[in-house]
CSV table of C-alpha atoms in Angstrom, one decimal:
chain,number,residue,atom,x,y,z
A,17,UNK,CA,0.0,0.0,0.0
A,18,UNK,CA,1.0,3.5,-1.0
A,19,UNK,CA,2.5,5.9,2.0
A,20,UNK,CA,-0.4,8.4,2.2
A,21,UNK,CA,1.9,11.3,1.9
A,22,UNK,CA,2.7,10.2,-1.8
A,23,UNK,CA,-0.4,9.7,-2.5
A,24,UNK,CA,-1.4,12.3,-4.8
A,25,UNK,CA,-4.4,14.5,-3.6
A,26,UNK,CA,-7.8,14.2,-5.1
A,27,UNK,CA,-9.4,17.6,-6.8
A,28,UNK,CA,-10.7,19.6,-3.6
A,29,UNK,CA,-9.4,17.5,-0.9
A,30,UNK,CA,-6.1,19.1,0.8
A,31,UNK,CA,-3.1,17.3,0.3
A,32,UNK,CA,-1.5,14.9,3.1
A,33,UNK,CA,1.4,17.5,3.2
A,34,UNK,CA,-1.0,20.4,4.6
A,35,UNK,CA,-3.2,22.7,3.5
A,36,UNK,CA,-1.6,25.1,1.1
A,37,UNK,CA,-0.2,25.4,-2.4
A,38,UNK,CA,2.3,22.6,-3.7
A,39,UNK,CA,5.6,22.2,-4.2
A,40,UNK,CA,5.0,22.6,-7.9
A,41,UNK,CA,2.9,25.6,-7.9
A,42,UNK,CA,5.6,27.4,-5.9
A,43,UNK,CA,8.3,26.2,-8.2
A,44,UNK,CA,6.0,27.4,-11.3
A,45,UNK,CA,4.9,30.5,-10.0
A,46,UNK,CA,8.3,31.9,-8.7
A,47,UNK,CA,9.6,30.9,-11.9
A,48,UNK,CA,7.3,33.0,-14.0
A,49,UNK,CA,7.7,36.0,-11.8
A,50,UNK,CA,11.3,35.6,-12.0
A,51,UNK,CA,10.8,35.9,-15.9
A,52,UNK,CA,8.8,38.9,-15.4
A,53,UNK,CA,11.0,40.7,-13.4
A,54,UNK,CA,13.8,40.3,-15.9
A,55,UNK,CA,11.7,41.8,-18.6
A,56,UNK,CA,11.0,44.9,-16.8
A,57,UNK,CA,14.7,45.2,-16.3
A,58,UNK,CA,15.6,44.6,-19.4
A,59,UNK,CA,17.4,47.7,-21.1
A,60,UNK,CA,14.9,47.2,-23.6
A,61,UNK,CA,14.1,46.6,-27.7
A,62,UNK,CA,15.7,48.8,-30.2
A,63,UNK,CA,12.5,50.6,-30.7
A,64,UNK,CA,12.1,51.6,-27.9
A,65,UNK,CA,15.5,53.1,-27.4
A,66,UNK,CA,14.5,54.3,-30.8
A,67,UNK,CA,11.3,56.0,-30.0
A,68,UNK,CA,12.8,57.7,-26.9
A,69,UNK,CA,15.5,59.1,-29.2
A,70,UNK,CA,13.1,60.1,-31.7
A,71,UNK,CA,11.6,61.8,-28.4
A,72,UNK,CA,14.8,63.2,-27.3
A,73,UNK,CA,15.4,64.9,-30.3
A,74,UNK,CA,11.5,66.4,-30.7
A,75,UNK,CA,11.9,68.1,-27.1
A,76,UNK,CA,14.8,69.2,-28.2
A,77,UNK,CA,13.7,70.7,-31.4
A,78,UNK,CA,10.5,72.0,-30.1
A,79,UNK,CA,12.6,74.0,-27.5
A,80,UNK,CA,14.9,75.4,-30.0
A,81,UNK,CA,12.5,76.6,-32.1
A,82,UNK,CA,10.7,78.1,-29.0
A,83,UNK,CA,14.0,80.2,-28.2
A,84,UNK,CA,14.5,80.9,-31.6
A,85,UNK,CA,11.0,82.9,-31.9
A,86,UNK,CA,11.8,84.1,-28.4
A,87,UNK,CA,15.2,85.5,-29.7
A,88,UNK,CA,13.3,87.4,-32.7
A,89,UNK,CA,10.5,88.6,-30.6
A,90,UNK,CA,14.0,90.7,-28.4
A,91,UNK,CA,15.4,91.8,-32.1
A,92,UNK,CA,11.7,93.1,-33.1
A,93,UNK,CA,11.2,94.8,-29.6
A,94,UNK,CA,15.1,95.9,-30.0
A,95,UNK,CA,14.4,97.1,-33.4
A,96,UNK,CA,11.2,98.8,-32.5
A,97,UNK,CA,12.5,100.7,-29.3
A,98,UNK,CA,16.3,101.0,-29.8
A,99,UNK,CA,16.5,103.0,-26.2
A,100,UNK,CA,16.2,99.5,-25.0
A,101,UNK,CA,19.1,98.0,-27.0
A,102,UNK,CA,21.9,98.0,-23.5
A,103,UNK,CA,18.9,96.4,-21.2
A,104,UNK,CA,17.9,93.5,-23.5
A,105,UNK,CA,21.2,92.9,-25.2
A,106,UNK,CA,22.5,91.0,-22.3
A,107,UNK,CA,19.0,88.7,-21.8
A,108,UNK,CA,18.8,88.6,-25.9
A,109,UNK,CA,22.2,86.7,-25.8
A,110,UNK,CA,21.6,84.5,-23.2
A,111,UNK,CA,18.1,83.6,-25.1
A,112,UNK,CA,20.7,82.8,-28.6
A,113,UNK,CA,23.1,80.6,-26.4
A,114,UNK,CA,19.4,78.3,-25.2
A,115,UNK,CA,19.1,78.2,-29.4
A,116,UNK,CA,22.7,76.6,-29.2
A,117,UNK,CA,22.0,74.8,-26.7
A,118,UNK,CA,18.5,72.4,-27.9
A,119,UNK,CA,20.6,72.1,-31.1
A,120,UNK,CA,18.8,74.9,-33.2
A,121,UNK,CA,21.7,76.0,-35.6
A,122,UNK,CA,19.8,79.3,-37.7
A,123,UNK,CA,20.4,82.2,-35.0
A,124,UNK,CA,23.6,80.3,-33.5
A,125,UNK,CA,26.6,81.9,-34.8
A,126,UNK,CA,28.9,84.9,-34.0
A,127,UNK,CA,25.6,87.3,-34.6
A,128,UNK,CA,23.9,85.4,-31.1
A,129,UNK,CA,25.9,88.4,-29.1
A,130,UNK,CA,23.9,91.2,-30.8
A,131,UNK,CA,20.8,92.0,-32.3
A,132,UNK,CA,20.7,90.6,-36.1
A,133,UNK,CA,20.5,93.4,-39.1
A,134,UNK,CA,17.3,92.9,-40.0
A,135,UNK,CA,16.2,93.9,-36.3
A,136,UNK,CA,18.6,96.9,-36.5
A,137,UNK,CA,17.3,98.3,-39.2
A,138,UNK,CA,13.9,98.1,-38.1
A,139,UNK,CA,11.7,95.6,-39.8
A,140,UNK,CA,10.6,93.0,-36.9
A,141,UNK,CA,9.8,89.7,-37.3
A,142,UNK,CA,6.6,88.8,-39.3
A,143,UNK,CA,3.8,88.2,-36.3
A,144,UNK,CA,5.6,90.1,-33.6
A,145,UNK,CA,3.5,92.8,-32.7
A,146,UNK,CA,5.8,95.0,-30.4
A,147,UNK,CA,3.7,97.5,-28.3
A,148,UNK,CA,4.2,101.0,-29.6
A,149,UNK,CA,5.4,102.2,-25.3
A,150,UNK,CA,8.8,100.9,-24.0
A,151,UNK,CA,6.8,99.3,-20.6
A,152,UNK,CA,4.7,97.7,-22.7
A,153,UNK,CA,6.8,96.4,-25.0
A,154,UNK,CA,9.0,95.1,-21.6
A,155,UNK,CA,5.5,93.8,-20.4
A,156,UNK,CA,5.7,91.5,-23.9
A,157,UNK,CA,8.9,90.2,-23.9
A,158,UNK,CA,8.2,89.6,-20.1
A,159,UNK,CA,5.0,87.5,-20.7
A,160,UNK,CA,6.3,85.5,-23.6
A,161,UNK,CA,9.8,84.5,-21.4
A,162,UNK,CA,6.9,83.9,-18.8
A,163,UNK,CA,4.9,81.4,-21.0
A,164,UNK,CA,7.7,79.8,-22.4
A,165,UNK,CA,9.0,79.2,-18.7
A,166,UNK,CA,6.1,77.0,-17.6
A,167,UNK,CA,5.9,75.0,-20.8
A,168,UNK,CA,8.9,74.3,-20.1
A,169,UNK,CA,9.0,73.3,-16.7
A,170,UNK,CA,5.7,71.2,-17.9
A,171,UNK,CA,7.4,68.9,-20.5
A,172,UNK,CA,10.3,67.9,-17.6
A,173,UNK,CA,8.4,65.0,-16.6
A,174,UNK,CA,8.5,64.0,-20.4
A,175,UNK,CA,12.0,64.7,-20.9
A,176,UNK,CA,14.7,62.4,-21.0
A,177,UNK,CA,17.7,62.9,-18.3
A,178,UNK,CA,19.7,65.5,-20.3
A,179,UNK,CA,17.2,67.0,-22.1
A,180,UNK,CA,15.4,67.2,-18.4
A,181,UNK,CA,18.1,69.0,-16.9
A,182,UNK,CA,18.5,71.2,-19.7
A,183,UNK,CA,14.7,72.9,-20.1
A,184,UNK,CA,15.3,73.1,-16.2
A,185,UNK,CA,17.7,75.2,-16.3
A,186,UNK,CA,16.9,77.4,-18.9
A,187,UNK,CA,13.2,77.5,-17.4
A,188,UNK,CA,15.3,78.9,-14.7
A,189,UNK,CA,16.8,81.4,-16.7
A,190,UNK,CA,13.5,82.2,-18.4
A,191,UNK,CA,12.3,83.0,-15.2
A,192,UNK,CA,15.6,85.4,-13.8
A,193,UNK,CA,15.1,87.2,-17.1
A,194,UNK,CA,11.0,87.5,-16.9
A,195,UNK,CA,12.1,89.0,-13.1
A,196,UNK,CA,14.5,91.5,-14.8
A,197,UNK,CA,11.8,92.3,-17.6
A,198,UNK,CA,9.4,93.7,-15.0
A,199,UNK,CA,12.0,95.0,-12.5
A,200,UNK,CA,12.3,99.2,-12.6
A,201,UNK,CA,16.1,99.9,-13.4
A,202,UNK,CA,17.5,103.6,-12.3
């Protein structure tokens, strides 16, 4: 006769080892969460790598091409009030380098330091409609860095690492220069 702990147990009726799951369902079930834990840390397909290139480099253009409007709106206000040219010159370049920076290549260039001709000589930007009086056209330039700052600081979660830290800190800067925008100089 058959050791009733070998036995094997009938549908419904505990096993002569104890109640409880089996050596087997143990076995089985710490296997496949072993096999799902390695696919979670797995450094994943090369799509995936590829898509979060592909959104790497969309951040990245998207935030160039933000500073780049940014930078033409300060040569049209620069071009429209020329008093302003020593107070926004400084901000303006700073604004250029964050071009550099995301990648954007068509305002990059020894020109970034200094408004480009075109603003110089007085014909803005198509769509930049400066206000006619200087506080209002600092007011503009003030709520555009302004806008542009909390986008920003909205797409971080988004971001990848570098391109994180990056929009951070020129969020940051976006926010110094919307501060010196509305602050009353002597």
């Amino acid at each position: 006769m058959p050791h009733p702990e070998s036995s094997p147990a009938r549908p419904g009726q505990p096993s002569a080892a104890g109640p409880g799951p089996g050596r087997r369902s143990l076995l089985v079930c710490a296997g496949g969460t072993g096999l799902l834990l390695l696919a979670g840390c797995s450094t994943g397909s090369g799509t995936e790598k590829g898509r979060a290139a592909d959104a790497d480099q969309r951040a990245r253009a998207r935030a160039a091409r933000d500073s780049a409007l940014l930078l033409d709106q300060y040569d049209a206000v620069i071009a429209a009030h020329p008093q302003l040219t020593a107070r926004l010159t400084p901000l303006r370049t700073e604004v250029a380098r964050h071009v550099t920076a995301f990648g954007g290549g068509a305002h990059a260039g020894a020109e970034a330091a200094t408004p480009r001709p075109s603003a110089a000589m007085g014909s803005p930007s198509p769509g930049a409609d400066v206000p006619e009086k200087e506080a209002d056209a600092l007011a503009f330039l003030a709520r555009n860095e302004k806008t542009l700052t909390e986008r920003r600081e909205a797409a971080l979660t988004a971001a990848p690492g570098e391109t994180a830290r990056l929009l951070a800190s020129v969020a940051a800067c976006g926010a110094v220069h919307t501060y010196f925008l509305t602050t009353r100089t002597s």
